[in-house]
mmCIF file of C-alpha atoms in Angstrom:
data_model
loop_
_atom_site.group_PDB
_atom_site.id
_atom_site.type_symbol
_atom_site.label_atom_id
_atom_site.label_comp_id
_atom_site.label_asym_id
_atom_site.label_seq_id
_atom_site.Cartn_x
_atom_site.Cartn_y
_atom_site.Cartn_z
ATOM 1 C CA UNK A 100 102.048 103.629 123.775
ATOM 2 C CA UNK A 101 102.763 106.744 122.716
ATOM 3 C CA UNK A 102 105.073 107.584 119.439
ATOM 4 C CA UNK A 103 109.094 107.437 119.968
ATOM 5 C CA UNK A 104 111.150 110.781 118.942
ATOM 6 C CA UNK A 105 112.193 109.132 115.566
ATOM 7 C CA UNK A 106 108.714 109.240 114.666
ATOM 8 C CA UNK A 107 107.896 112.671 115.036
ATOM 9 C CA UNK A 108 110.408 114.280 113.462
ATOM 10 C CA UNK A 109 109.169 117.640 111.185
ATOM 11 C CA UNK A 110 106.449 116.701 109.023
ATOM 12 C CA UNK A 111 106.597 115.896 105.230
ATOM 13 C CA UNK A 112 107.210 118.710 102.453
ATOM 14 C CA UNK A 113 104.179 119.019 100.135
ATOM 15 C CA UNK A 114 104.567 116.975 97.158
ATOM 16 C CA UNK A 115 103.127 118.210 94.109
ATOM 17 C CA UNK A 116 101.366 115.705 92.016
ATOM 18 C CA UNK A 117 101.745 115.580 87.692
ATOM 19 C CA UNK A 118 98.553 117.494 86.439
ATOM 20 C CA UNK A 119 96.131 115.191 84.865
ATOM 21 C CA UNK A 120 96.314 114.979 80.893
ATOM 22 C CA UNK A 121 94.114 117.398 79.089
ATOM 23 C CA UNK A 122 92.237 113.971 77.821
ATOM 24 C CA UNK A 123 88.589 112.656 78.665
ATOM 25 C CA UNK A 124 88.870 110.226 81.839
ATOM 26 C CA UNK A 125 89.608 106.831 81.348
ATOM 27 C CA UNK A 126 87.987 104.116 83.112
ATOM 28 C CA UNK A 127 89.482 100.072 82.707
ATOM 29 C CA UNK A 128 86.153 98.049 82.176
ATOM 30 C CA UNK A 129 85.699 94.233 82.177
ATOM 31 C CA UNK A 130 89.475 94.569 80.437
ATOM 32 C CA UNK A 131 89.450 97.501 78.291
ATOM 33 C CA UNK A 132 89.481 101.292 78.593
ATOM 34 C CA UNK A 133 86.636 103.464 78.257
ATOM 35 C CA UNK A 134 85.502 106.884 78.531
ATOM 36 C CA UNK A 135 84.771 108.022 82.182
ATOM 37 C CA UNK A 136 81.176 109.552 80.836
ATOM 38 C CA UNK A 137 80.298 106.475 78.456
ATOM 39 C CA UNK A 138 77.197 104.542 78.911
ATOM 40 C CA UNK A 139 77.843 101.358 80.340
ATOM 41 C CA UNK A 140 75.103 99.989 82.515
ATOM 42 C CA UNK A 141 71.193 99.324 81.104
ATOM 43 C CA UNK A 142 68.771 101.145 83.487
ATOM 44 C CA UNK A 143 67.832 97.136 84.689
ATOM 45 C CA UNK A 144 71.225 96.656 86.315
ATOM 46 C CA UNK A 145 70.486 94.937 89.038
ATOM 47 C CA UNK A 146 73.385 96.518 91.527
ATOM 48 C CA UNK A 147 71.284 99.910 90.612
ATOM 49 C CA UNK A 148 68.012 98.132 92.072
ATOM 50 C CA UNK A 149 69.382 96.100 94.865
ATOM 51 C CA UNK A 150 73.005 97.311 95.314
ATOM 52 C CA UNK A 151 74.690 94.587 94.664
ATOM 53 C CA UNK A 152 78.299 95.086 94.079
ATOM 54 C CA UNK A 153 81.435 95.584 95.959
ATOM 55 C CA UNK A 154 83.690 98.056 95.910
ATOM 56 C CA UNK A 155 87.179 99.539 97.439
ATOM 57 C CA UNK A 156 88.484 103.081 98.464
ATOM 58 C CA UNK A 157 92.536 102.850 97.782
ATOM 59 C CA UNK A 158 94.404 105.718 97.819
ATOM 60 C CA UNK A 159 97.669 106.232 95.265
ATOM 61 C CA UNK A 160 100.489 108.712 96.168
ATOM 62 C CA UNK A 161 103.120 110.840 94.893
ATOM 63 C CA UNK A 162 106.615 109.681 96.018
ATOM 64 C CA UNK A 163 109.756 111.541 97.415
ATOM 65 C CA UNK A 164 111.273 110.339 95.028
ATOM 66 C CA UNK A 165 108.772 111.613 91.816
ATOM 67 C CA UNK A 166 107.007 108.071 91.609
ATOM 68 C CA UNK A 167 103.847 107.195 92.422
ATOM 69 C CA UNK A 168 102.608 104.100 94.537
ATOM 70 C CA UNK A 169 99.381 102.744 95.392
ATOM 71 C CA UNK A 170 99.360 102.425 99.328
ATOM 72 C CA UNK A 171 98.432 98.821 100.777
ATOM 73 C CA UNK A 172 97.095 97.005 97.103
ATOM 74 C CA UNK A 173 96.775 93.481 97.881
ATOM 75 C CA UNK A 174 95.143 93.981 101.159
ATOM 76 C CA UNK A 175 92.193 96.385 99.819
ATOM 77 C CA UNK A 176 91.916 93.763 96.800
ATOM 78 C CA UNK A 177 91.739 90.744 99.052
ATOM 79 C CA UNK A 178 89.366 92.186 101.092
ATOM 80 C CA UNK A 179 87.442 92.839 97.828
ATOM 81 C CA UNK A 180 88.045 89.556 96.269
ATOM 82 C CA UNK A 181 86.001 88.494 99.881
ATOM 83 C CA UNK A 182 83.290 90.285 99.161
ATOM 84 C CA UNK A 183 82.785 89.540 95.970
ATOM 85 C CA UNK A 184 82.598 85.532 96.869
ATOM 86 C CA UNK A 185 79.843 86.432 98.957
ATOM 87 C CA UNK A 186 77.650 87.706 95.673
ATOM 88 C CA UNK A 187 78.803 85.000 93.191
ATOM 89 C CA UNK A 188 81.267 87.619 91.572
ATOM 90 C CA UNK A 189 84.420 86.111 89.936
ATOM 91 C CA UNK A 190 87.240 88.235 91.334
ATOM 92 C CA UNK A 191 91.280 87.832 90.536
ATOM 93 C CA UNK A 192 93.022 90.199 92.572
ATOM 94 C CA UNK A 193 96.093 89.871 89.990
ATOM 95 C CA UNK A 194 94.030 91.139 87.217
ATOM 96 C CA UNK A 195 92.211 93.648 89.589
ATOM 97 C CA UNK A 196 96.256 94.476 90.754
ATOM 98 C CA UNK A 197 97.356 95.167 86.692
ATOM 99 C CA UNK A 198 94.171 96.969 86.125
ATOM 100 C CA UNK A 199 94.786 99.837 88.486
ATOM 101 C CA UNK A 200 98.199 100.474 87.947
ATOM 102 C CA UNK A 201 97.458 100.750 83.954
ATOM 103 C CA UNK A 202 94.597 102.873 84.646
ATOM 104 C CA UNK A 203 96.775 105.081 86.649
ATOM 105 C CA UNK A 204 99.222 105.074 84.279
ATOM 106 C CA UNK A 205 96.637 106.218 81.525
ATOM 107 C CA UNK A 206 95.025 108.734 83.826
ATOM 108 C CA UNK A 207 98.493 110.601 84.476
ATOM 109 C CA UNK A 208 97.521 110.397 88.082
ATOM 110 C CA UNK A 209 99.875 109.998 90.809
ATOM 111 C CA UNK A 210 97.822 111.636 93.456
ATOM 112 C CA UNK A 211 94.321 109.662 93.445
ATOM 113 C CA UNK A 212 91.405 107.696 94.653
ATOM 114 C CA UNK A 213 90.903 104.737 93.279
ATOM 115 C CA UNK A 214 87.389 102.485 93.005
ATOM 116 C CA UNK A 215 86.934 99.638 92.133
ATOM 117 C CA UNK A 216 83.850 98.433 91.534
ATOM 118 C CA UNK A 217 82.092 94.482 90.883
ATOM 119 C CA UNK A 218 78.507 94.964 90.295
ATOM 120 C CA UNK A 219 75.967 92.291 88.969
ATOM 121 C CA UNK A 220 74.661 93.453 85.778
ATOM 122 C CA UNK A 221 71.702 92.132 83.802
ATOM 123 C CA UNK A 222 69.661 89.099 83.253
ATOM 124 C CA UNK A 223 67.213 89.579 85.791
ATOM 125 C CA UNK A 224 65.523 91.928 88.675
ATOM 126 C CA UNK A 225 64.987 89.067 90.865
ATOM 127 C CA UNK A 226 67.228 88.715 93.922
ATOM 128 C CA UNK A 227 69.163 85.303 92.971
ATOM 129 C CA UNK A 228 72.104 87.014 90.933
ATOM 130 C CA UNK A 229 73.630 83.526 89.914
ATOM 131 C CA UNK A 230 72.597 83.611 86.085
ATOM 132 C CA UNK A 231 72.776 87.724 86.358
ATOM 133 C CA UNK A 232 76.066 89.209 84.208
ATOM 134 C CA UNK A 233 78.749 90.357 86.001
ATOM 135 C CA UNK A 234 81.531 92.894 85.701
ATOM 136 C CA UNK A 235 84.390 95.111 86.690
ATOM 137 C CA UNK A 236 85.704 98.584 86.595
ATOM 138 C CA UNK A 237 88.260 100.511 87.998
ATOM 139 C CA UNK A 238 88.202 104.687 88.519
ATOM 140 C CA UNK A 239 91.039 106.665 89.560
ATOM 141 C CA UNK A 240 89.928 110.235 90.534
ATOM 142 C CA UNK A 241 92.350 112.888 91.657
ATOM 143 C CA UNK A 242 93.224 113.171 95.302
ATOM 144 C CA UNK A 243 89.553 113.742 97.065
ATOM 145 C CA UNK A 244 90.049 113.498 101.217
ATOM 146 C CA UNK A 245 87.251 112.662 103.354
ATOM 147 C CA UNK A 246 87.317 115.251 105.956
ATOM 148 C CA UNK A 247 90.058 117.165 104.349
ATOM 149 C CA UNK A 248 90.538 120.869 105.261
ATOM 150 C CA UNK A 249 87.185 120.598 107.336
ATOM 151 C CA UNK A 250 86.572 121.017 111.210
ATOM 152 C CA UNK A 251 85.613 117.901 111.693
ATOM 153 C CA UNK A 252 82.308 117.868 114.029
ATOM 154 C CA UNK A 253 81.358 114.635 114.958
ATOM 155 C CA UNK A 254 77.411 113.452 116.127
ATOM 156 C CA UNK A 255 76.468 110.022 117.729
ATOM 157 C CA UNK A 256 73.839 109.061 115.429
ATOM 158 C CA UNK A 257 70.524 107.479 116.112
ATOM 159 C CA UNK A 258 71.093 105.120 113.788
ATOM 160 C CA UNK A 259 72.933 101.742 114.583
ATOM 161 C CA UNK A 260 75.416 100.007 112.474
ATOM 162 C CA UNK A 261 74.686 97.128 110.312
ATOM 163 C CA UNK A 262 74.747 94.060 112.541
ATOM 164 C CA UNK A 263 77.636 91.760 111.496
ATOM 165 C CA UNK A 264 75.291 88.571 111.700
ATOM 166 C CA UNK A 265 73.305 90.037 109.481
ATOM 167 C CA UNK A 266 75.367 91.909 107.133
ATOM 168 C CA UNK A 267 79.528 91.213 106.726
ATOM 169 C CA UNK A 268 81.658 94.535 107.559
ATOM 170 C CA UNK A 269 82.881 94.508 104.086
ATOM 171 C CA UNK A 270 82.245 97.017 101.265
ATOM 172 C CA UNK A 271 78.994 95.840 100.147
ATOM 173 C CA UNK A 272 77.001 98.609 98.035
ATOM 174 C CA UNK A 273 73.758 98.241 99.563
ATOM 175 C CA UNK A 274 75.532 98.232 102.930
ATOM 176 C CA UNK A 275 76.013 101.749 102.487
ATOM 177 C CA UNK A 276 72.768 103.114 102.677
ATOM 178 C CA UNK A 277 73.443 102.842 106.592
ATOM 179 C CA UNK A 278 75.675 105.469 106.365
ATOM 180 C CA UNK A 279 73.904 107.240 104.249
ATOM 181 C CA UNK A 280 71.356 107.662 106.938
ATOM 182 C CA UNK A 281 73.343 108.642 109.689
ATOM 183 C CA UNK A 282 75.371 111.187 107.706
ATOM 184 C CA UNK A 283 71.997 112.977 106.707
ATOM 185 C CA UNK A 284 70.908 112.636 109.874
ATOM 186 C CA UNK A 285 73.928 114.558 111.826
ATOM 187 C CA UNK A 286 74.341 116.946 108.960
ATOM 188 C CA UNK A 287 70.824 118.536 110.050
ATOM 189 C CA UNK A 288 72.305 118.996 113.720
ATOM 190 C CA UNK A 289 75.553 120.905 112.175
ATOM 191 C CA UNK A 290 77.920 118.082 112.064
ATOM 192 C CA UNK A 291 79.843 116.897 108.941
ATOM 193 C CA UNK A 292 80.871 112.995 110.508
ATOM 194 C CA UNK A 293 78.629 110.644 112.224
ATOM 195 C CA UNK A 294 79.104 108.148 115.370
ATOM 196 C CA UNK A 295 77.899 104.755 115.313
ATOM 197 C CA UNK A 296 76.931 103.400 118.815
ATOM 198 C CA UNK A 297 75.706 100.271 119.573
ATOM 199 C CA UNK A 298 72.781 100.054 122.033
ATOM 200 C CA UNK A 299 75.441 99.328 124.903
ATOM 201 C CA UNK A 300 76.752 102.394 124.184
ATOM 202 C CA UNK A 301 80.071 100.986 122.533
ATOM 203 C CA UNK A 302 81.253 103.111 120.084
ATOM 204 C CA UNK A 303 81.677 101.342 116.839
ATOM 205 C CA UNK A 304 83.057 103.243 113.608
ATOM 206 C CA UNK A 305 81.918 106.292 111.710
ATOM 207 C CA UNK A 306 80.199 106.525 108.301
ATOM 208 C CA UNK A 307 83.501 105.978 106.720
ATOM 209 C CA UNK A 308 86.385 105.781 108.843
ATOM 210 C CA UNK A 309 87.689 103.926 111.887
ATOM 211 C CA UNK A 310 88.020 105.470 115.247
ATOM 212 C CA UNK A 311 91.148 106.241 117.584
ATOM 213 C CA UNK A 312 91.040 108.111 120.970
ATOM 214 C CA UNK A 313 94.227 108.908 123.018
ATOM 215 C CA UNK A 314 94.170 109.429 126.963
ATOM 216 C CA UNK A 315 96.951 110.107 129.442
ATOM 217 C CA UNK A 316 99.448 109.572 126.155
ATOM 218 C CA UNK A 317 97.958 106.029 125.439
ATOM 219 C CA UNK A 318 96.712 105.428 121.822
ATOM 220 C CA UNK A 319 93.726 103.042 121.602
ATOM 221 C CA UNK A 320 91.863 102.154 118.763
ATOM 222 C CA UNK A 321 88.169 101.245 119.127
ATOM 223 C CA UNK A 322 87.130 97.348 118.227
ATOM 224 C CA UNK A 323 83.878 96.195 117.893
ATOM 225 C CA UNK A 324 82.689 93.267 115.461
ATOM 226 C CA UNK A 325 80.124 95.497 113.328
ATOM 227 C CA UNK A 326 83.055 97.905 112.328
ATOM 228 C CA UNK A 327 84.898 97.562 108.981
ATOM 229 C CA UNK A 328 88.438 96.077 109.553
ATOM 230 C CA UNK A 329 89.863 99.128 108.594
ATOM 231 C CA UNK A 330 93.188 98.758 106.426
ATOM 232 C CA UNK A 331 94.406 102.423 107.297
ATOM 233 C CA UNK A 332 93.587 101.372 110.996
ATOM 234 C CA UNK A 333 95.571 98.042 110.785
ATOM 235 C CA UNK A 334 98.573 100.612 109.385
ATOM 236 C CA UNK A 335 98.017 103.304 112.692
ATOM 237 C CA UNK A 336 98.437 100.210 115.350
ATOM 238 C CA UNK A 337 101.935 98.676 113.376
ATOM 239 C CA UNK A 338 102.648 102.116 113.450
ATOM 240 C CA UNK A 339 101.850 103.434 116.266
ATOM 241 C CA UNK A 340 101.585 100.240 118.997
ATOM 242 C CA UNK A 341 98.246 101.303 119.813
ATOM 243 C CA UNK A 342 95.524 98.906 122.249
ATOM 244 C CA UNK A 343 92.737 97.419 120.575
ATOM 245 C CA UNK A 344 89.608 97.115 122.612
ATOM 246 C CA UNK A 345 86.163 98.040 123.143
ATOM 247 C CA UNK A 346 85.043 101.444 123.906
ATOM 248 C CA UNK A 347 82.020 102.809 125.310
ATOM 249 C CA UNK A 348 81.206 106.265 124.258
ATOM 250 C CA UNK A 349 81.381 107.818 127.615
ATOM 251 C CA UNK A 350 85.378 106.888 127.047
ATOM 252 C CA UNK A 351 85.575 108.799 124.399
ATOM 253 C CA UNK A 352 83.977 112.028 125.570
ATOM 254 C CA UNK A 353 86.664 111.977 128.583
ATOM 255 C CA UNK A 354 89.242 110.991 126.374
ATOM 256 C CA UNK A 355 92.319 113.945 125.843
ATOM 257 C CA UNK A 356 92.513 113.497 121.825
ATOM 258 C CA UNK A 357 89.870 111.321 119.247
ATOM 259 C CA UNK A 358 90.975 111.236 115.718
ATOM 260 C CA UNK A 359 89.314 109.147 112.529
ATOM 261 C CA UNK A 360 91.439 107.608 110.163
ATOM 262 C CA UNK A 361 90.342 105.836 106.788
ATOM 263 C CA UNK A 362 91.655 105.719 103.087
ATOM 264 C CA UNK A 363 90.309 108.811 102.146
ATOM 265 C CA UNK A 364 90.364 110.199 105.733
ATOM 266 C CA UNK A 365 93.783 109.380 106.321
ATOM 267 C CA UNK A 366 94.442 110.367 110.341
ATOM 268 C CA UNK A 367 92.271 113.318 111.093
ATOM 269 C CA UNK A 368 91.772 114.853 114.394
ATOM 270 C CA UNK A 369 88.574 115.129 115.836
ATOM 271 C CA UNK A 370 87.485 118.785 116.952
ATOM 272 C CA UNK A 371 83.858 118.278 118.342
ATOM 273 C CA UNK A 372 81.869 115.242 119.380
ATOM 274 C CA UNK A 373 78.779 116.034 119.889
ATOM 275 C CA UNK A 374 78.534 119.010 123.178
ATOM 276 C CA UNK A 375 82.459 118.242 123.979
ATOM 277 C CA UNK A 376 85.323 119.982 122.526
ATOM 278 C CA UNK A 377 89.361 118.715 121.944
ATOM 279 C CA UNK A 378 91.205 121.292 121.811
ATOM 280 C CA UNK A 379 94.681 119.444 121.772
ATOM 281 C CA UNK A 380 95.443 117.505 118.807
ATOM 282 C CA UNK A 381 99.322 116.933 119.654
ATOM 283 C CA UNK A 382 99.393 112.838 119.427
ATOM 284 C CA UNK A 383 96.726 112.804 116.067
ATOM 285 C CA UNK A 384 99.283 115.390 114.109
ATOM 286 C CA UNK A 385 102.083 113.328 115.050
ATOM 287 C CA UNK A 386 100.708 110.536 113.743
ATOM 288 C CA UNK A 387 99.024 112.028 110.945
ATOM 289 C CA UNK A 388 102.336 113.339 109.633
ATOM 290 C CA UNK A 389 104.391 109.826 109.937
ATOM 291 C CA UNK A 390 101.487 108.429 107.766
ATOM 292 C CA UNK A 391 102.008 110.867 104.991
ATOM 293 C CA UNK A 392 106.085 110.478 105.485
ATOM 294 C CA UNK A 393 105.086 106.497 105.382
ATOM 295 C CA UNK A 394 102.448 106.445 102.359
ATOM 296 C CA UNK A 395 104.949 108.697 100.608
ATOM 297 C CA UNK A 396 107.988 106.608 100.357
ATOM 298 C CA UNK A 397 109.858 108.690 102.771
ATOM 299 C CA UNK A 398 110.093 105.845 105.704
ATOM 300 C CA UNK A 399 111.860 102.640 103.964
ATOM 301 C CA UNK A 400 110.853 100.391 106.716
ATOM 302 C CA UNK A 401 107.548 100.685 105.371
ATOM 303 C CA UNK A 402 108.301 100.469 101.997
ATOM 304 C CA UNK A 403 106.135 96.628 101.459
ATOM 305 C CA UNK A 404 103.089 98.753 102.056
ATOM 306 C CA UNK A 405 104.062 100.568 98.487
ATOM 307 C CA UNK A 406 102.858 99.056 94.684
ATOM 308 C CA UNK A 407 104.481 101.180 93.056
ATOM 309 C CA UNK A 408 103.072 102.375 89.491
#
């Protein structure tokens, strides 16, 4: 399904965002604020041994209407509050909610990415983190896209995705070393994105972003059970009507268009993957520019998707 005519109209007008106090950075932790640069965690943390935390990329905006709003809250929080049962971590998403709009607030950022982070803290380097501290912090950092401004080269890595029977597609902190790998890998072969296929050649996800392809004006996005369920891609497919189904890679090397889209990535087209160009990115700039017109307050049907600050 390809996007009706009211949803393509002339993309959105840069917004400029308020310029970040002259002020050190403020970071909300375990309930208070703190200097950005301030030391906070012992050298025997045990997230910085093991990598056991949790964390979320959420994206804040500045509105049409010179607001800001934090784009899909209580869906990157509950996905967090999920991955923090996992590791014994107490998490309440209303606390975590308050938390990031007050650190936005103190930050002076209405453009920004926003982490938070649960990590287990001290009390032992062993690997049952039940008696182990725990603890919370939120970040807000101004606007820093993905792929932003980049030609974005994609290369299948060698490298498969975490299994999700043996590792949950949430936001785990050790679960990121995977990507990690696969990034360094492709970046030696000239690419700045890597593709995760599974050993049937199904595509999965990138490093950090979901995966879209578009053939014969049909949008599809690519499912497979090791993939994070993307929030940005749950927001392209209400947006957009798009098919969710497998994909096997040789789909997407004969498809007409392949864009990524993620929290930090937003909807970016895909120039290369690996020896095959795209040189039409018509459906992915469509779409691209109704999410900014949507995560900017500028499409009121969308408006539930908005916390604002």
């Amino acid at each position: 399904m390809s996007l009706n005519d009211a949803d393509v109209a002339a993309p959105t007008r840069e917004i400029e965002s308020t310029p970040a106090r002259a002020v050190p950075q403020q970071v909300w932790f375990d309930g208070r604020f703190v200097d950005a640069d301030s030391d906070r965690a012992p050298l025997t943390t045990h997230a910085m041994h093991y990598g056991s935390g949790v964390f979320e990329g959420i994206r804040a905006y500045a509105t049409s209407d010179g607001g800001s709003a934090v784009f899909r809250l209580p869906e990157h929080l509950e996905r967090m509050r999920k991955g923090c049962e996992l590791l014994g971590i107490a998490f309440d998403v209303d606390v975590a909610t308050e938390a990031t709009l007050q650190v936005l607030r103190q930050n002076g950022h209405r453009d920004a990415y926003v982490r938070p982070l649960a990590w287990c803290g001290t009390g032992s380097i062993g690997l049952d983190v039940s008696a182990v501290d725990k603890h919370l912090m939120i970040a807000t950092f101004p606007t820093n896209v993905h792929l932003a401004g980049a030609r974005v080269k994609l290369g299948t890595s060698s490298w498969r995705r975490n299994p999700s029977s043996s590792l949950p597609p949430l936001k785990l902190c050790g679960a990121y070393i995977n990507s990690i790998l696969a990034k360094h890998e492709v970046k030696q072969r000239g690419c700045n994105e890597a593709l995760f296929v599974d050993e049937q050649g199904r595509v999965v996800e990138c490093t950090g972003a979901n995966v879209f392809m578009v053939r014969d004006g049909r949008i599809t996005a690519v499912e497979h059970r090791d993939a994070l369920a993307g929030i940005t891609r749950d927001s392209i497919i209400a947006l957009t009507g798009a098919q969710s189904r497998p994909v096997r890679h040789d789909e997407l090397l004969d498809a007409d268009e392949v864009f990524v889209v993620g929290t930090a990535a937003e909807v970016t087209p895909v120039d290369e993957l690996d020896d095959r160009s795209y040189a039409d990115h018509r459906v992915g700039r469509e779409i691209a520019d109704l999410y900014r017109r949507v995560v900017r307050g500028e499409e009121p049907r969308y408006a539930r998707w908005l916390t604002r600050v």
